Tab-separated table of C-alpha atoms and ligand atoms in Angstrom:
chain	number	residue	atom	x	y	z
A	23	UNK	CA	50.390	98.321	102.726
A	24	UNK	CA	52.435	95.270	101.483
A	25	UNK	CA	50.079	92.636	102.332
A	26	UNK	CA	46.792	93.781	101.077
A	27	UNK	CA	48.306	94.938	97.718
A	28	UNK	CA	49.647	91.114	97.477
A	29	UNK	CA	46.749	89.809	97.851
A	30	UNK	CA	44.920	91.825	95.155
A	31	UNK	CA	44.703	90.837	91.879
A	32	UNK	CA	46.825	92.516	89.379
A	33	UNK	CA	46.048	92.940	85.260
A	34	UNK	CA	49.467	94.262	83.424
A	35	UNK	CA	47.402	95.616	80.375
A	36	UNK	CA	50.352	95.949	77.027
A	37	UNK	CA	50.313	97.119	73.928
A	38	UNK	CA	51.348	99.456	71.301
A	39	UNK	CA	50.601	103.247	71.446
A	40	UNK	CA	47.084	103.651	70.013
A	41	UNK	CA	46.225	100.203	70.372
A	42	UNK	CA	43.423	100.908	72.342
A	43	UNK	CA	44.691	99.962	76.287
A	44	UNK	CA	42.665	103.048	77.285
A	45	UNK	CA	39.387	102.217	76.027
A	46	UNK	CA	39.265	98.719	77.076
A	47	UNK	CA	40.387	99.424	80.877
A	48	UNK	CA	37.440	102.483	81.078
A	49	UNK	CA	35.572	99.254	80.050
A	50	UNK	CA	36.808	96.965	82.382
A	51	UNK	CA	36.268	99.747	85.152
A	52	UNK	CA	32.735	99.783	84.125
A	53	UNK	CA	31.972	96.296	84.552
A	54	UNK	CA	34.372	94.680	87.130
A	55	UNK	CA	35.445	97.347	89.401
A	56	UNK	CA	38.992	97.676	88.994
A	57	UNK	CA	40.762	100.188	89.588
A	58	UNK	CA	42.515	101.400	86.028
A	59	UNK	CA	46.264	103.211	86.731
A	60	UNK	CA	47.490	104.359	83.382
A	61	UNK	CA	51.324	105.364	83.917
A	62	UNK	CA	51.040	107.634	80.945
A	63	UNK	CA	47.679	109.026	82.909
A	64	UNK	CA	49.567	109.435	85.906
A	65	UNK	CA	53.074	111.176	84.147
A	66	UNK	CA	50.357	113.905	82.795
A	67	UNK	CA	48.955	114.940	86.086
A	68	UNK	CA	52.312	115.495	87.331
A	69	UNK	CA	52.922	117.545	84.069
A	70	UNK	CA	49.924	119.368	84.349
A	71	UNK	CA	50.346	120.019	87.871
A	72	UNK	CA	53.632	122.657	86.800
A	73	UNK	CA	55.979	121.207	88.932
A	74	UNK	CA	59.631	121.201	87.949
A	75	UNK	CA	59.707	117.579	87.873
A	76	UNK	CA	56.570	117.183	85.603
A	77	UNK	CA	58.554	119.507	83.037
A	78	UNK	CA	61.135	117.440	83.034
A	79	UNK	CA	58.560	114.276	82.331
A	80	UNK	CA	57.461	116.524	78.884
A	81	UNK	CA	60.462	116.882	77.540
A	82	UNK	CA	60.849	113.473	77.472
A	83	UNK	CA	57.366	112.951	76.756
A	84	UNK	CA	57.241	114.823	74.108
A	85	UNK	CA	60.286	113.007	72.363
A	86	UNK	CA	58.340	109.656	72.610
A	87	UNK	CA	60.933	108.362	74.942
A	88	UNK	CA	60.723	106.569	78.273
A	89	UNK	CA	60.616	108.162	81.730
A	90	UNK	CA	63.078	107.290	84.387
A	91	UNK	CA	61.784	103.998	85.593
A	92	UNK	CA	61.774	104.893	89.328
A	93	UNK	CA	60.099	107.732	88.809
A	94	UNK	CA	57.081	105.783	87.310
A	95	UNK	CA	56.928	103.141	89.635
A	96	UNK	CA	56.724	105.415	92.143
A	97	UNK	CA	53.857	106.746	91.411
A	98	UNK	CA	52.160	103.850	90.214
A	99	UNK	CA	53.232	102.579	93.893
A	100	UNK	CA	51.676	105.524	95.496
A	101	UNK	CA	48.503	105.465	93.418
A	102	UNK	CA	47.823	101.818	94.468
A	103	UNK	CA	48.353	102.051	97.811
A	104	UNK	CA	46.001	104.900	97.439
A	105	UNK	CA	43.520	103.214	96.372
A	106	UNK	CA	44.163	99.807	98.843
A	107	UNK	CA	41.073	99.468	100.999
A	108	UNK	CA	38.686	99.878	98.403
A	109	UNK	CA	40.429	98.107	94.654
A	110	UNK	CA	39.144	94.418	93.911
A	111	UNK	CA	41.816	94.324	91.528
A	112	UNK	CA	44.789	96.668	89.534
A	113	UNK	CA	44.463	97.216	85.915
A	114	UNK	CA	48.538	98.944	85.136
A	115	UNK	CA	48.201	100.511	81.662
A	116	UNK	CA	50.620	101.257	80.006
A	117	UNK	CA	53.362	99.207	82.433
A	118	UNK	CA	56.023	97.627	81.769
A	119	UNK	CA	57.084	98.813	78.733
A	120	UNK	CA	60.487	97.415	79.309
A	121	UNK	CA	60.887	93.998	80.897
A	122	UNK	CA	63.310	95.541	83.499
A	123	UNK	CA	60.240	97.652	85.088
A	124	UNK	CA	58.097	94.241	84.888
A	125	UNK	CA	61.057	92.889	87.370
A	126	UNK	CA	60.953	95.903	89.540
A	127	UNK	CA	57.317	95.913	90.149
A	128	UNK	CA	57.445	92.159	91.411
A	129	UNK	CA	60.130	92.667	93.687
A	130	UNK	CA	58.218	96.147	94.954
A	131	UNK	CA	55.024	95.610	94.481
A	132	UNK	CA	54.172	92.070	93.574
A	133	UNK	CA	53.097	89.743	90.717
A	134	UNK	CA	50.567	90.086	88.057
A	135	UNK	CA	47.835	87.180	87.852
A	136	UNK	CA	47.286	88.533	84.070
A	137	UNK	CA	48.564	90.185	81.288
A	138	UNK	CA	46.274	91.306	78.674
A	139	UNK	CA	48.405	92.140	75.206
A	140	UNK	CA	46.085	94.468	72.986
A	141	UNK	CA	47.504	93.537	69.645
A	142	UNK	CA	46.408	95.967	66.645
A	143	UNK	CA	48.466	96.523	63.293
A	144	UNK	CA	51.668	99.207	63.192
A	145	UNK	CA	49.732	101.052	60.834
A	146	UNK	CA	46.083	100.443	62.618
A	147	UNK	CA	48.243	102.271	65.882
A	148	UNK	CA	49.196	105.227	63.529
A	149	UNK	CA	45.803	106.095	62.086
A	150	UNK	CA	43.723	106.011	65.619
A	151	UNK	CA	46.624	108.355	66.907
A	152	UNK	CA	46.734	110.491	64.206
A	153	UNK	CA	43.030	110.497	64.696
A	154	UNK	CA	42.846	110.900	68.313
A	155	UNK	CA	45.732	113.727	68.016
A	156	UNK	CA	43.359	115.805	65.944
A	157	UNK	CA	41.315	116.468	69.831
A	158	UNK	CA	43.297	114.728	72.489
A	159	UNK	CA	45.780	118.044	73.182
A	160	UNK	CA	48.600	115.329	73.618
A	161	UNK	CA	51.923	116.663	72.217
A	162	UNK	CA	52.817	112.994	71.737
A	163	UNK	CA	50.114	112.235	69.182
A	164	UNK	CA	51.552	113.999	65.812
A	165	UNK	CA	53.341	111.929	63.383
A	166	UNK	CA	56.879	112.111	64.091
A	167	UNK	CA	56.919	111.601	67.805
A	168	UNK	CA	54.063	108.719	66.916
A	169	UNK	CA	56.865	106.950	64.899
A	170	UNK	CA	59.307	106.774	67.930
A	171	UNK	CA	57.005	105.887	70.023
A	172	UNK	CA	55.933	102.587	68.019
A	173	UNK	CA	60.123	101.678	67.226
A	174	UNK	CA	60.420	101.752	70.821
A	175	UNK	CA	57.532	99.642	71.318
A	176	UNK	CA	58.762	97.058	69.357
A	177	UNK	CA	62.419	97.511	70.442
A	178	UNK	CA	61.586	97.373	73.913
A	179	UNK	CA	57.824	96.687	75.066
A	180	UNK	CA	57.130	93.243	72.629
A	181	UNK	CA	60.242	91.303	75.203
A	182	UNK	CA	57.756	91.955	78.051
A	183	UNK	CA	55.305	89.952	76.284
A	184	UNK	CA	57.652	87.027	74.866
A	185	UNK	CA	58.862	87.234	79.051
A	186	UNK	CA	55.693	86.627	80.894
A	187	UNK	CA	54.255	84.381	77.715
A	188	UNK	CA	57.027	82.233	79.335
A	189	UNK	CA	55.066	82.077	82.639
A	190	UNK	CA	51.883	81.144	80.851
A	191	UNK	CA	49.605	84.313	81.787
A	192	UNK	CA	49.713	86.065	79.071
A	193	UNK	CA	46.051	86.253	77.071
A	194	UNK	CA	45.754	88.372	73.750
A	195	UNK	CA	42.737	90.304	72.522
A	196	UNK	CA	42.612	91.244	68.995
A	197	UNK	CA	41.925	94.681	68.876
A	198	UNK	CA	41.682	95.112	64.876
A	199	UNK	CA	37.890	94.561	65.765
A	200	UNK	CA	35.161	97.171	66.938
A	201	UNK	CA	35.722	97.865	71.016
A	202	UNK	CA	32.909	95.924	72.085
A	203	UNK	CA	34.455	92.783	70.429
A	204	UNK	CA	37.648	93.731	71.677
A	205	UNK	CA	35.757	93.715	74.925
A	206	UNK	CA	34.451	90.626	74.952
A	207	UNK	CA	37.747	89.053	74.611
A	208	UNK	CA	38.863	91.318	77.443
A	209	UNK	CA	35.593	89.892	79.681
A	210	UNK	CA	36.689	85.891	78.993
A	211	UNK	CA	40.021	86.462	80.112
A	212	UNK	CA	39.127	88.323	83.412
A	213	UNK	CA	36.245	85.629	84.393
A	214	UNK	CA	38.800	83.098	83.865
A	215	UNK	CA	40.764	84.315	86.670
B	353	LIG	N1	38.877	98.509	68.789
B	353	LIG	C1	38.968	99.771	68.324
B	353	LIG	N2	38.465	100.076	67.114
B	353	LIG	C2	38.542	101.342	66.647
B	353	LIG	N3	39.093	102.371	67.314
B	353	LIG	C3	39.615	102.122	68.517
B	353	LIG	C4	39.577	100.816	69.090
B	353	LIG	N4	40.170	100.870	70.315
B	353	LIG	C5	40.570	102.154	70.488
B	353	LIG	N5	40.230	102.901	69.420
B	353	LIG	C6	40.516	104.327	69.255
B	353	LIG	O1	41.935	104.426	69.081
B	353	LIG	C7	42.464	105.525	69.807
B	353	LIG	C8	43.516	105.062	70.804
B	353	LIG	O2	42.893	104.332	71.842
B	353	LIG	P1	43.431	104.393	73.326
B	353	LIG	O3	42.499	103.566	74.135
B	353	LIG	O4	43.671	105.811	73.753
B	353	LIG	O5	44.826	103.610	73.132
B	353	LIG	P2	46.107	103.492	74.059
B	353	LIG	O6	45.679	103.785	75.484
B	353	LIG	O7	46.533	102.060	73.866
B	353	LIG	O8	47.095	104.458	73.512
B	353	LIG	C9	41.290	106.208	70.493
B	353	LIG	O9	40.931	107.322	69.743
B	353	LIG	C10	40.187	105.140	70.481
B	353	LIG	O10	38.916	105.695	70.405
B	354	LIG	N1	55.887	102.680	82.123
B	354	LIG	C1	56.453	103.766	81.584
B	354	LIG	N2	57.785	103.934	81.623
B	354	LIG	C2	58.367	104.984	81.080
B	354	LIG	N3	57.700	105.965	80.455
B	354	LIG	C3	56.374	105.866	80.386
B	354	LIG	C4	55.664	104.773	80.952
B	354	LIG	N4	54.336	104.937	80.727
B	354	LIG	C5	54.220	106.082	80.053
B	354	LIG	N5	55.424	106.660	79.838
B	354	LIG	C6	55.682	107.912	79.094
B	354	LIG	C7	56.339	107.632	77.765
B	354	LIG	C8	55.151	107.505	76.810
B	354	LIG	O1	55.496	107.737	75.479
B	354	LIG	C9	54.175	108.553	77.366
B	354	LIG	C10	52.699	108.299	77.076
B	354	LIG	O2	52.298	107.037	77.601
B	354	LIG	P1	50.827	106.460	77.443
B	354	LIG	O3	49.827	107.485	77.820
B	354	LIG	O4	50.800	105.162	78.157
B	354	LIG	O5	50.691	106.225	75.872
B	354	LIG	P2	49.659	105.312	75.084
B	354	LIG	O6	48.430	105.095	75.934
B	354	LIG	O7	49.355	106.087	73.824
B	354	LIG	O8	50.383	104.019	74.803
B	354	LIG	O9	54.447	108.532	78.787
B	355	LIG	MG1	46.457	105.156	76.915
């Protein structure tokens, strides 16, 4: 598997919670052909599937705290291997929220060609989750879990952007504005590649 992972391209796609990774990667699936692996997407199936281990992942979930970082690159490993004779390109959503797993993933996986940083407002990232809790059935959207979840963001996640700013392939999209703006940001930073 090694080689032909390697040799695709790979889009590290950070930001807050809420910030709107989600919505522009369905985009980016739409028009480029990439395949989108959300680690949070990924940590639900296994919770939904009952097994002990994915009730494990809620507990933690639910606090607004971090996986074990093996177990998530595992399975982001697994999913893109998966997916290896068909992907043009990885977008991983949601990874690395900790510059540690950014290190891991290079030395398992491989390196990212891109990082897009979805920057929106702390309290922009509150409403929109607040909003999206009212239908998504996540026990991580209500406001108190919401609240870790952004500290720890900022604690943790906003050093993986000062880190690969540092190897000059970081681009940001500001996504205060409506998605399809967002989107075009997204779309100048992809045909740059
Ligand atoms: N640019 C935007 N403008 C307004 N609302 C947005 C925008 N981007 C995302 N949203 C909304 O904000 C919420 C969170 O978006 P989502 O893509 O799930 O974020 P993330 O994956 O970063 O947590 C969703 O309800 C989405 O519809
Ligand atoms: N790379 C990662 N490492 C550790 N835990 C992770 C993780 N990605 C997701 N999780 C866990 C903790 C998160 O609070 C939860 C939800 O993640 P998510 O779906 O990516 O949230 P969001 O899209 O709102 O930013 O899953
Ligand atoms: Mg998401």
């Amino acid at each position: 598997m090694a080689d032909k992972i390697k040799d695709a391209k790979i889009i590290f796609v950070v930001g807050g919670p809420g910030s709107g990774k989600g919505t522009q990667c369905e985009k980016v699936v739409a028009k480029y052909g990439y395949t989108h692996l959300s680690s949070g997407d990924l940590l639900r199936a296994e919770v939904a599937s009952g097994s002990e281990r994915g009730k494990q992942l809620q507990a933690i979930m639910q606090k607004g705290e971090l996986v074990p970082l093996d177990t998530v690159l595992d399975m982001i490993k697994d999913a893109m291997i998966a997916k290896a004779d068909v992907s043009k390109g990885y977008l991983i959503d949601g990874y690395p929220r900790e510059v540690k797993q950014g290190e891991e993933f290079e030395k398992k996986i491989g390196k990212p060609c891109l990082l897009l940083y979805v920057d929106a407002k702390g309290e922009t990232m509150v409403k929109r989750l607040m909003k999206r809790g009212e239908t998504s059935g996540r026990s991580d959207d209500n406001e108190e879990t919401i609240k870790k979840r952004l500290d720890l963001y900022y604690q943790a996640t906003e050093p993986v952007i000062t880190f690969y700013e540092s190897r000059g392939i970081v681009r940001k999209v500001d996504s205060e504005l409506p998605v399809d703006e967002v989107f075009n940001q997204v779309s100048k930073a992809i045909d740059a590649l």
